[in-house]
Amino acid sequence: MNKHEEKNCPRCNTVFECKVGSILLCQCTTVTLNEEERTYMREQFSDCLCAPCMQAVKAEYHNNLLKDKIDKLAGKSKGL
């Protein structure tokens, strides 16, 4: 028997169906994450997110990386 569960996304509070018993059919499999992105999400949230929020948090992670790189470059150029 497949285990499906209605959950509320901890980021946006939208109700979605988690299909942990049929993980290949779960909405979360529509979002591809690398290990760094997964770690970032785990640090921010302790439960499953809906797919749109997963995409948004993934984008947030990359925006933060880019901002950090820009800040480092700006800091180095100020020191010259």
PDB file of N, CA and C in Angstrom:
ATOM      1  N   MET A   1       0.831  -1.184   0.000  1.00  0.00           N
ATOM      2  CA  MET A   1       0.000   0.000   0.000  1.00  0.00           C
ATOM      3  C   MET A   1       0.876   1.249   0.000  1.00  0.00           C
ATOM      4  N   ASN A   2       0.597   2.169  -0.887  1.00  0.00           N
ATOM      5  CA  ASN A   2       1.371   3.400  -0.980  1.00  0.00           C
ATOM      6  C   ASN A   2       0.984   4.357   0.133  1.00  0.00           C
ATOM      7  N   LYS A   3       1.989   5.028   0.665  1.00  0.00           N
ATOM      8  CA  LYS A   3       1.745   6.004   1.717  1.00  0.00           C
ATOM      9  C   LYS A   3       1.751   7.397   1.100  1.00  0.00           C
ATOM     10  N   HIS A   4       0.604   8.050   1.114  1.00  0.00           N
ATOM     11  CA  HIS A   4       0.476   9.424   0.645  1.00  0.00           C
ATOM     12  C   HIS A   4      -0.024  10.251   1.815  1.00  0.00           C
ATOM     13  N   GLU A   5       0.438  11.466   1.883  1.00  0.00           N
ATOM     14  CA  GLU A   5       0.097  12.301   3.024  1.00  0.00           C
ATOM     15  C   GLU A   5      -0.116  13.736   2.560  1.00  0.00           C
ATOM     16  N   GLU A   6      -1.181  14.368   3.036  1.00  0.00           N
ATOM     17  CA  GLU A   6      -1.365  15.793   2.774  1.00  0.00           C
ATOM     18  C   GLU A   6      -0.512  16.556   3.763  1.00  0.00           C
ATOM     19  N   LYS A   7       0.250  17.504   3.241  1.00  0.00           N
ATOM     20  CA  LYS A   7       1.122  18.327   4.077  1.00  0.00           C
ATOM     21  C   LYS A   7       0.893  19.790   3.745  1.00  0.00           C
ATOM     22  N   ASN A   8       1.246  20.631   4.688  1.00  0.00           N
ATOM     23  CA  ASN A   8       1.268  22.066   4.449  1.00  0.00           C
ATOM     24  C   ASN A   8       2.721  22.463   4.248  1.00  0.00           C
ATOM     25  N   CYS A   9       2.989  23.175   3.178  1.00  0.00           N
ATOM     26  CA  CYS A   9       4.342  23.654   2.917  1.00  0.00           C
ATOM     27  C   CYS A   9       4.731  24.619   4.039  1.00  0.00           C
ATOM     28  N   PRO A  10       5.880  24.399   4.688  1.00  0.00           N
ATOM     29  CA  PRO A  10       6.284  25.284   5.779  1.00  0.00           C
ATOM     30  C   PRO A  10       6.689  26.683   5.309  1.00  0.00           C
ATOM     31  N   ARG A  11       6.878  26.861   4.012  1.00  0.00           N
ATOM     32  CA  ARG A  11       7.269  28.169   3.479  1.00  0.00           C
ATOM     33  C   ARG A  11       6.063  29.010   3.075  1.00  0.00           C
ATOM     34  N   CYS A  12       5.080  28.399   2.389  1.00  0.00           N
ATOM     35  CA  CYS A  12       3.937  29.167   1.865  1.00  0.00           C
ATOM     36  C   CYS A  12       2.591  28.715   2.427  1.00  0.00           C
ATOM     37  N   ASN A  13       2.604  27.620   3.178  1.00  0.00           N
ATOM     38  CA  ASN A  13       1.410  27.051   3.809  1.00  0.00           C
ATOM     39  C   ASN A  13       0.418  26.432   2.826  1.00  0.00           C
ATOM     40  N   THR A  14       0.807  26.237   1.574  1.00  0.00           N
ATOM     41  CA  THR A  14      -0.035  25.551   0.594  1.00  0.00           C
ATOM     42  C   THR A  14      -0.125  24.069   0.947  1.00  0.00           C
ATOM     43  N   VAL A  15      -1.308  23.490   0.789  1.00  0.00           N
ATOM     44  CA  VAL A  15      -1.487  22.054   1.006  1.00  0.00           C
ATOM     45  C   VAL A  15      -1.048  21.324  -0.264  1.00  0.00           C
ATOM     46  N   PHE A  16      -0.241  20.284  -0.086  1.00  0.00           N
ATOM     47  CA  PHE A  16       0.182  19.467  -1.224  1.00  0.00           C
ATOM     48  C   PHE A  16       0.240  18.017  -0.780  1.00  0.00           C
ATOM     49  N   GLU A  17       0.265  17.110  -1.743  1.00  0.00           N
ATOM     50  CA  GLU A  17       0.309  15.687  -1.436  1.00  0.00           C
ATOM     51  C   GLU A  17       1.746  15.186  -1.509  1.00  0.00           C
ATOM     52  N   CYS A  18       2.228  14.699  -0.384  1.00  0.00           N
ATOM     53  CA  CYS A  18       3.551  14.086  -0.306  1.00  0.00           C
ATOM     54  C   CYS A  18       3.374  12.595  -0.576  1.00  0.00           C
ATOM     55  N   LYS A  19       4.125  12.074  -1.512  1.00  0.00           N
ATOM     56  CA  LYS A  19       4.000  10.654  -1.876  1.00  0.00           C
ATOM     57  C   LYS A  19       5.267   9.899  -1.492  1.00  0.00           C
ATOM     58  N   VAL A  20       5.590   9.954  -0.207  1.00  0.00           N
ATOM     59  CA  VAL A  20       6.796   9.299   0.272  1.00  0.00           C
ATOM     60  C   VAL A  20       6.770   7.797  -0.007  1.00  0.00           C
ATOM     61  N   GLY A  21       5.589   7.205  -0.071  1.00  0.00           N
ATOM     62  CA  GLY A  21       5.472   5.781  -0.376  1.00  0.00           C
ATOM     63  C   GLY A  21       5.665   5.463  -1.847  1.00  0.00           C
ATOM     64  N   SER A  22       5.562   6.481  -2.708  1.00  0.00           N
ATOM     65  CA  SER A  22       5.787   6.359  -4.160  1.00  0.00           C
ATOM     66  C   SER A  22       6.638   7.539  -4.593  1.00  0.00           C
ATOM     67  N   ILE A  23       7.831   7.613  -4.050  1.00  0.00           N
ATOM     68  CA  ILE A  23       8.665   8.806  -4.196  1.00  0.00           C
ATOM     69  C   ILE A  23       8.860   9.225  -5.650  1.00  0.00           C
ATOM     70  N   LEU A  24       8.886   8.284  -6.570  1.00  0.00           N
ATOM     71  CA  LEU A  24       9.061   8.645  -7.981  1.00  0.00           C
ATOM     72  C   LEU A  24       7.849   9.377  -8.549  1.00  0.00           C
ATOM     73  N   LEU A  25       6.712   9.298  -7.875  1.00  0.00           N
ATOM     74  CA  LEU A  25       5.503  10.005  -8.297  1.00  0.00           C
ATOM     75  C   LEU A  25       5.288  11.300  -7.518  1.00  0.00           C
ATOM     76  N   CYS A  26       6.139  11.577  -6.555  1.00  0.00           N
ATOM     77  CA  CYS A  26       5.965  12.750  -5.703  1.00  0.00           C
ATOM     78  C   CYS A  26       6.292  14.028  -6.472  1.00  0.00           C
ATOM     79  N   GLN A  27       5.601  15.104  -6.126  1.00  0.00           N
ATOM     80  CA  GLN A  27       5.800  16.394  -6.783  1.00  0.00           C
ATOM     81  C   GLN A  27       7.221  16.919  -6.595  1.00  0.00           C
ATOM     82  N   CYS A  28       7.896  16.504  -5.540  1.00  0.00           N
ATOM     83  CA  CYS A  28       9.248  17.007  -5.296  1.00  0.00           C
ATOM     84  C   CYS A  28      10.254  16.516  -6.333  1.00  0.00           C
ATOM     85  N   THR A  29       9.953  15.411  -7.007  1.00  0.00           N
ATOM     86  CA  THR A  29      10.897  14.891  -8.002  1.00  0.00           C
ATOM     87  C   THR A  29      10.934  15.745  -9.264  1.00  0.00           C
ATOM     88  N   THR A  30      10.039  16.724  -9.368  1.00  0.00           N
ATOM     89  CA  THR A  30      10.062  17.626 -10.526  1.00  0.00           C
ATOM     90  C   THR A  30      11.145  18.687 -10.388  1.00  0.00           C
ATOM     91  N   VAL A  31      11.744  18.791  -9.198  1.00  0.00           N
ATOM     92  CA  VAL A  31      12.792  19.784  -8.941  1.00  0.00           C
ATOM     93  C   VAL A  31      14.107  19.043  -8.739  1.00  0.00           C
ATOM     94  N   THR A  32      15.068  19.301  -9.601  1.00  0.00           N
ATOM     95  CA  THR A  32      16.381  18.667  -9.507  1.00  0.00           C
ATOM     96  C   THR A  32      17.275  19.500  -8.596  1.00  0.00           C
ATOM     97  N   LEU A  33      17.870  18.843  -7.604  1.00  0.00           N
ATOM     98  CA  LEU A  33      18.739  19.522  -6.647  1.00  0.00           C
ATOM     99  C   LEU A  33      20.083  18.819  -6.565  1.00  0.00           C
ATOM    100  N   ASN A  34      21.150  19.606  -6.440  1.00  0.00           N
ATOM    101  CA  ASN A  34      22.448  19.008  -6.153  1.00  0.00           C
ATOM    102  C   ASN A  34      22.616  18.936  -4.630  1.00  0.00           C
ATOM    103  N   GLU A  35      23.707  18.368  -4.174  1.00  0.00           N
ATOM    104  CA  GLU A  35      23.890  18.163  -2.732  1.00  0.00           C
ATOM    105  C   GLU A  35      23.945  19.485  -1.960  1.00  0.00           C
ATOM    106  N   GLU A  36      24.583  20.506  -2.522  1.00  0.00           N
ATOM    107  CA  GLU A  36      24.668  21.803  -1.848  1.00  0.00           C
ATOM    108  C   GLU A  36      23.285  22.437  -1.704  1.00  0.00           C
ATOM    109  N   GLU A  37      22.463  22.321  -2.736  1.00  0.00           N
ATOM    110  CA  GLU A  37      21.100  22.867  -2.690  1.00  0.00           C
ATOM    111  C   GLU A  37      20.262  22.127  -1.649  1.00  0.00           C
ATOM    112  N   ARG A  38      20.417  20.796  -1.594  1.00  0.00           N
ATOM    113  CA  ARG A  38      19.692  20.000  -0.593  1.00  0.00           C
ATOM    114  C   ARG A  38      20.104  20.405   0.826  1.00  0.00           C
ATOM    115  N   THR A  39      21.400  20.576   1.018  1.00  0.00           N
ATOM    116  CA  THR A  39      21.902  20.982   2.333  1.00  0.00           C
ATOM    117  C   THR A  39      21.330  22.334   2.726  1.00  0.00           C
ATOM    118  N   TYR A  40      21.320  23.282   1.791  1.00  0.00           N
ATOM    119  CA  TYR A  40      20.768  24.612   2.061  1.00  0.00           C
ATOM    120  C   TYR A  40      19.303  24.504   2.486  1.00  0.00           C
ATOM    121  N   MET A  41      18.522  23.697   1.779  1.00  0.00           N
ATOM    122  CA  MET A  41      17.101  23.534   2.125  1.00  0.00           C
ATOM    123  C   MET A  41      16.935  22.893   3.493  1.00  0.00           C
ATOM    124  N   ARG A  42      17.753  21.884   3.789  1.00  0.00           N
ATOM    125  CA  ARG A  42      17.672  21.220   5.099  1.00  0.00           C
ATOM    126  C   ARG A  42      17.995  22.186   6.230  1.00  0.00           C
ATOM    127  N   GLU A  43      18.919  23.122   5.971  1.00  0.00           N
ATOM    128  CA  GLU A  43      19.277  24.107   6.991  1.00  0.00           C
ATOM    129  C   GLU A  43      18.145  25.104   7.234  1.00  0.00           C
ATOM    130  N   GLN A  44      17.311  25.329   6.216  1.00  0.00           N
ATOM    131  CA  GLN A  44      16.228  26.310   6.317  1.00  0.00           C
ATOM    132  C   GLN A  44      14.917  25.701   6.808  1.00  0.00           C
ATOM    133  N   PHE A  45      14.650  24.451   6.432  1.00  0.00           N
ATOM    134  CA  PHE A  45      13.350  23.820   6.686  1.00  0.00           C
ATOM    135  C   PHE A  45      13.546  22.389   7.175  1.00  0.00           C
ATOM    136  N   SER A  46      12.674  21.969   8.076  1.00  0.00           N
ATOM    137  CA  SER A  46      12.773  20.613   8.619  1.00  0.00           C
ATOM    138  C   SER A  46      11.767  19.653   7.994  1.00  0.00           C
ATOM    139  N   ASP A  47      10.908  20.152   7.085  1.00  0.00           N
ATOM    140  CA  ASP A  47       9.903  19.298   6.466  1.00  0.00           C
ATOM    141  C   ASP A  47       9.866  19.573   4.963  1.00  0.00           C
ATOM    142  N   CYS A  48       9.088  18.773   4.256  1.00  0.00           N
ATOM    143  CA  CYS A  48       8.957  18.896   2.801  1.00  0.00           C
ATOM    144  C   CYS A  48       8.381  20.248   2.398  1.00  0.00           C
ATOM    145  N   LEU A  49       8.832  20.733   1.256  1.00  0.00           N
ATOM    146  CA  LEU A  49       8.283  21.943   0.646  1.00  0.00           C
ATOM    147  C   LEU A  49       7.492  21.551  -0.587  1.00  0.00           C
ATOM    148  N   CYS A  50       6.549  22.401  -0.987  1.00  0.00           N
ATOM    149  CA  CYS A  50       5.869  22.191  -2.266  1.00  0.00           C
ATOM    150  C   CYS A  50       6.875  22.480  -3.387  1.00  0.00           C
ATOM    151  N   ALA A  51       6.613  21.956  -4.568  1.00  0.00           N
ATOM    152  CA  ALA A  51       7.550  22.109  -5.688  1.00  0.00           C
ATOM    153  C   ALA A  51       7.828  23.575  -6.032  1.00  0.00           C
ATOM    154  N   PRO A  52       6.819  24.467  -6.088  1.00  0.00           N
ATOM    155  CA  PRO A  52       7.130  25.872  -6.380  1.00  0.00           C
ATOM    156  C   PRO A  52       8.067  26.501  -5.339  1.00  0.00           C
ATOM    157  N   CYS A  53       7.889  26.157  -4.077  1.00  0.00           N
ATOM    158  CA  CYS A  53       8.787  26.694  -3.052  1.00  0.00           C
ATOM    159  C   CYS A  53      10.177  26.079  -3.155  1.00  0.00           C
ATOM    160  N   MET A  54      10.246  24.809  -3.531  1.00  0.00           N
ATOM    161  CA  MET A  54      11.561  24.199  -3.752  1.00  0.00           C
ATOM    162  C   MET A  54      12.311  24.958  -4.842  1.00  0.00           C
ATOM    163  N   GLN A  55      11.616  25.291  -5.928  1.00  0.00           N
ATOM    164  CA  GLN A  55      12.237  26.070  -7.015  1.00  0.00           C
ATOM    165  C   GLN A  55      12.678  27.436  -6.500  1.00  0.00           C
ATOM    166  N   ALA A  56      11.828  28.083  -5.700  1.00  0.00           N
ATOM    167  CA  ALA A  56      12.144  29.413  -5.184  1.00  0.00           C
ATOM    168  C   ALA A  56      13.338  29.374  -4.236  1.00  0.00           C
ATOM    169  N   VAL A  57      13.403  28.379  -3.363  1.00  0.00           N
ATOM    170  CA  VAL A  57      14.518  28.268  -2.421  1.00  0.00           C
ATOM    171  C   VAL A  57      15.806  27.911  -3.168  1.00  0.00           C
ATOM    172  N   LYS A  58      15.692  27.112  -4.198  1.00  0.00           N
ATOM    173  CA  LYS A  58      16.853  26.801  -5.044  1.00  0.00           C
ATOM    174  C   LYS A  58      17.379  28.088  -5.686  1.00  0.00           C
ATOM    175  N   ALA A  59      16.492  28.910  -6.212  1.00  0.00           N
ATOM    176  CA  ALA A  59      16.894  30.187  -6.816  1.00  0.00           C
ATOM    177  C   ALA A  59      17.501  31.111  -5.761  1.00  0.00           C
ATOM    178  N   GLU A  60      16.915  31.131  -4.571  1.00  0.00           N
ATOM    179  CA  GLU A  60      17.434  31.944  -3.465  1.00  0.00           C
ATOM    180  C   GLU A  60      18.863  31.533  -3.128  1.00  0.00           C
ATOM    181  N   TYR A  61      19.115  30.231  -3.091  1.00  0.00           N
ATOM    182  CA  TYR A  61      20.457  29.714  -2.812  1.00  0.00           C
ATOM    183  C   TYR A  61      21.460  30.250  -3.838  1.00  0.00           C
ATOM    184  N   HIS A  62      21.093  30.174  -5.115  1.00  0.00           N
ATOM    185  CA  HIS A  62      22.005  30.637  -6.163  1.00  0.00           C
ATOM    186  C   HIS A  62      22.146  32.156  -6.162  1.00  0.00           C
ATOM    187  N   ASN A  63      21.087  32.866  -5.856  1.00  0.00           N
ATOM    188  CA  ASN A  63      21.179  34.324  -5.734  1.00  0.00           C
ATOM    189  C   ASN A  63      22.119  34.710  -4.600  1.00  0.00           C
ATOM    190  N   ASN A  64      22.045  33.992  -3.482  1.00  0.00           N
ATOM    191  CA  ASN A  64      22.945  34.260  -2.360  1.00  0.00           C
ATOM    192  C   ASN A  64      24.396  33.967  -2.723  1.00  0.00           C
ATOM    193  N   LEU A  65      24.630  32.886  -3.469  1.00  0.00           N
ATOM    194  CA  LEU A  65      25.993  32.582  -3.922  1.00  0.00           C
ATOM    195  C   LEU A  65      26.535  33.697  -4.801  1.00  0.00           C
ATOM    196  N   LEU A  66      25.709  34.149  -5.737  1.00  0.00           N
ATOM    197  CA  LEU A  66      26.121  35.220  -6.643  1.00  0.00           C
ATOM    198  C   LEU A  66      26.382  36.508  -5.874  1.00  0.00           C
ATOM    199  N   LYS A  67      25.510  36.832  -4.939  1.00  0.00           N
ATOM    200  CA  LYS A  67      25.685  38.040  -4.127  1.00  0.00           C
ATOM    201  C   LYS A  67      26.990  37.969  -3.341  1.00  0.00           C
ATOM    202  N   ASP A  68      27.284  36.804  -2.762  1.00  0.00           N
ATOM    203  CA  ASP A  68      28.530  36.638  -2.015  1.00  0.00           C
ATOM    204  C   ASP A  68      29.748  36.842  -2.916  1.00  0.00           C
ATOM    205  N   LYS A  69      29.690  36.314  -4.135  1.00  0.00           N
ATOM    206  CA  LYS A  69      30.802  36.487  -5.076  1.00  0.00           C
ATOM    207  C   LYS A  69      30.972  37.951  -5.450  1.00  0.00           C
ATOM    208  N   ILE A  70      29.870  38.636  -5.708  1.00  0.00           N
ATOM    209  CA  ILE A  70      29.925  40.062  -6.058  1.00  0.00           C
ATOM    210  C   ILE A  70      30.478  40.867  -4.889  1.00  0.00           C
ATOM    211  N   ASP A  71      30.006  40.566  -3.672  1.00  0.00           N
ATOM    212  CA  ASP A  71      30.499  41.273  -2.489  1.00  0.00           C
ATOM    213  C   ASP A  71      31.995  41.063  -2.300  1.00  0.00           C
ATOM    214  N   LYS A  72      32.471  39.843  -2.536  1.00  0.00           N
ATOM    215  CA  LYS A  72      33.905  39.569  -2.409  1.00  0.00           C
ATOM    216  C   LYS A  72      34.699  40.344  -3.448  1.00  0.00           C
ATOM    217  N   LEU A  73      34.203  40.362  -4.681  1.00  0.00           N
ATOM    218  CA  LEU A  73      34.890  41.109  -5.738  1.00  0.00           C
ATOM    219  C   LEU A  73      34.886  42.597  -5.442  1.00  0.00           C
ATOM    220  N   ALA A  74      33.782  43.117  -4.975  1.00  0.00           N
ATOM    221  CA  ALA A  74      33.685  44.541  -4.647  1.00  0.00           C
ATOM    222  C   ALA A  74      34.612  44.881  -3.487  1.00  0.00           C
ATOM    223  N   GLY A  75      34.706  44.006  -2.524  1.00  0.00           N
ATOM    224  CA  GLY A  75      35.593  44.220  -1.385  1.00  0.00           C
ATOM    225  C   GLY A  75      37.048  44.215  -1.792  1.00  0.00           C
ATOM    226  N   LYS A  76      37.405  43.330  -2.724  1.00  0.00           N
ATOM    227  CA  LYS A  76      38.788  43.258  -3.203  1.00  0.00           C
ATOM    228  C   LYS A  76      39.144  44.493  -4.017  1.00  0.00           C
ATOM    229  N   SER A  77      38.199  44.964  -4.852  1.00  0.00           N
ATOM    230  CA  SER A  77      38.513  46.120  -5.694  1.00  0.00           C
ATOM    231  C   SER A  77      38.624  47.386  -4.856  1.00  0.00           C
ATOM    232  N   LYS A  78      37.912  47.470  -3.725  1.00  0.00           N
ATOM    233  CA  LYS A  78      38.009  48.638  -2.851  1.00  0.00           C
ATOM    234  C   LYS A  78      39.368  48.694  -2.173  1.00  0.00           C
ATOM    235  N   GLY A  79      39.965  47.529  -1.958  1.00  0.00           N
ATOM    236  CA  GLY A  79      41.249  47.475  -1.279  1.00  0.00           C
ATOM    237  C   GLY A  79      42.425  47.827  -2.175  1.00  0.00           C
ATOM    238  N   LEU A  80      42.208  47.954  -3.472  1.00  0.00           N
ATOM    239  CA  LEU A  80      43.314  48.240  -4.394  1.00  0.00           C
ATOM    240  C   LEU A  80      43.738  49.660  -4.372  1.00  0.00           C
TER     241      LEU A  80
END
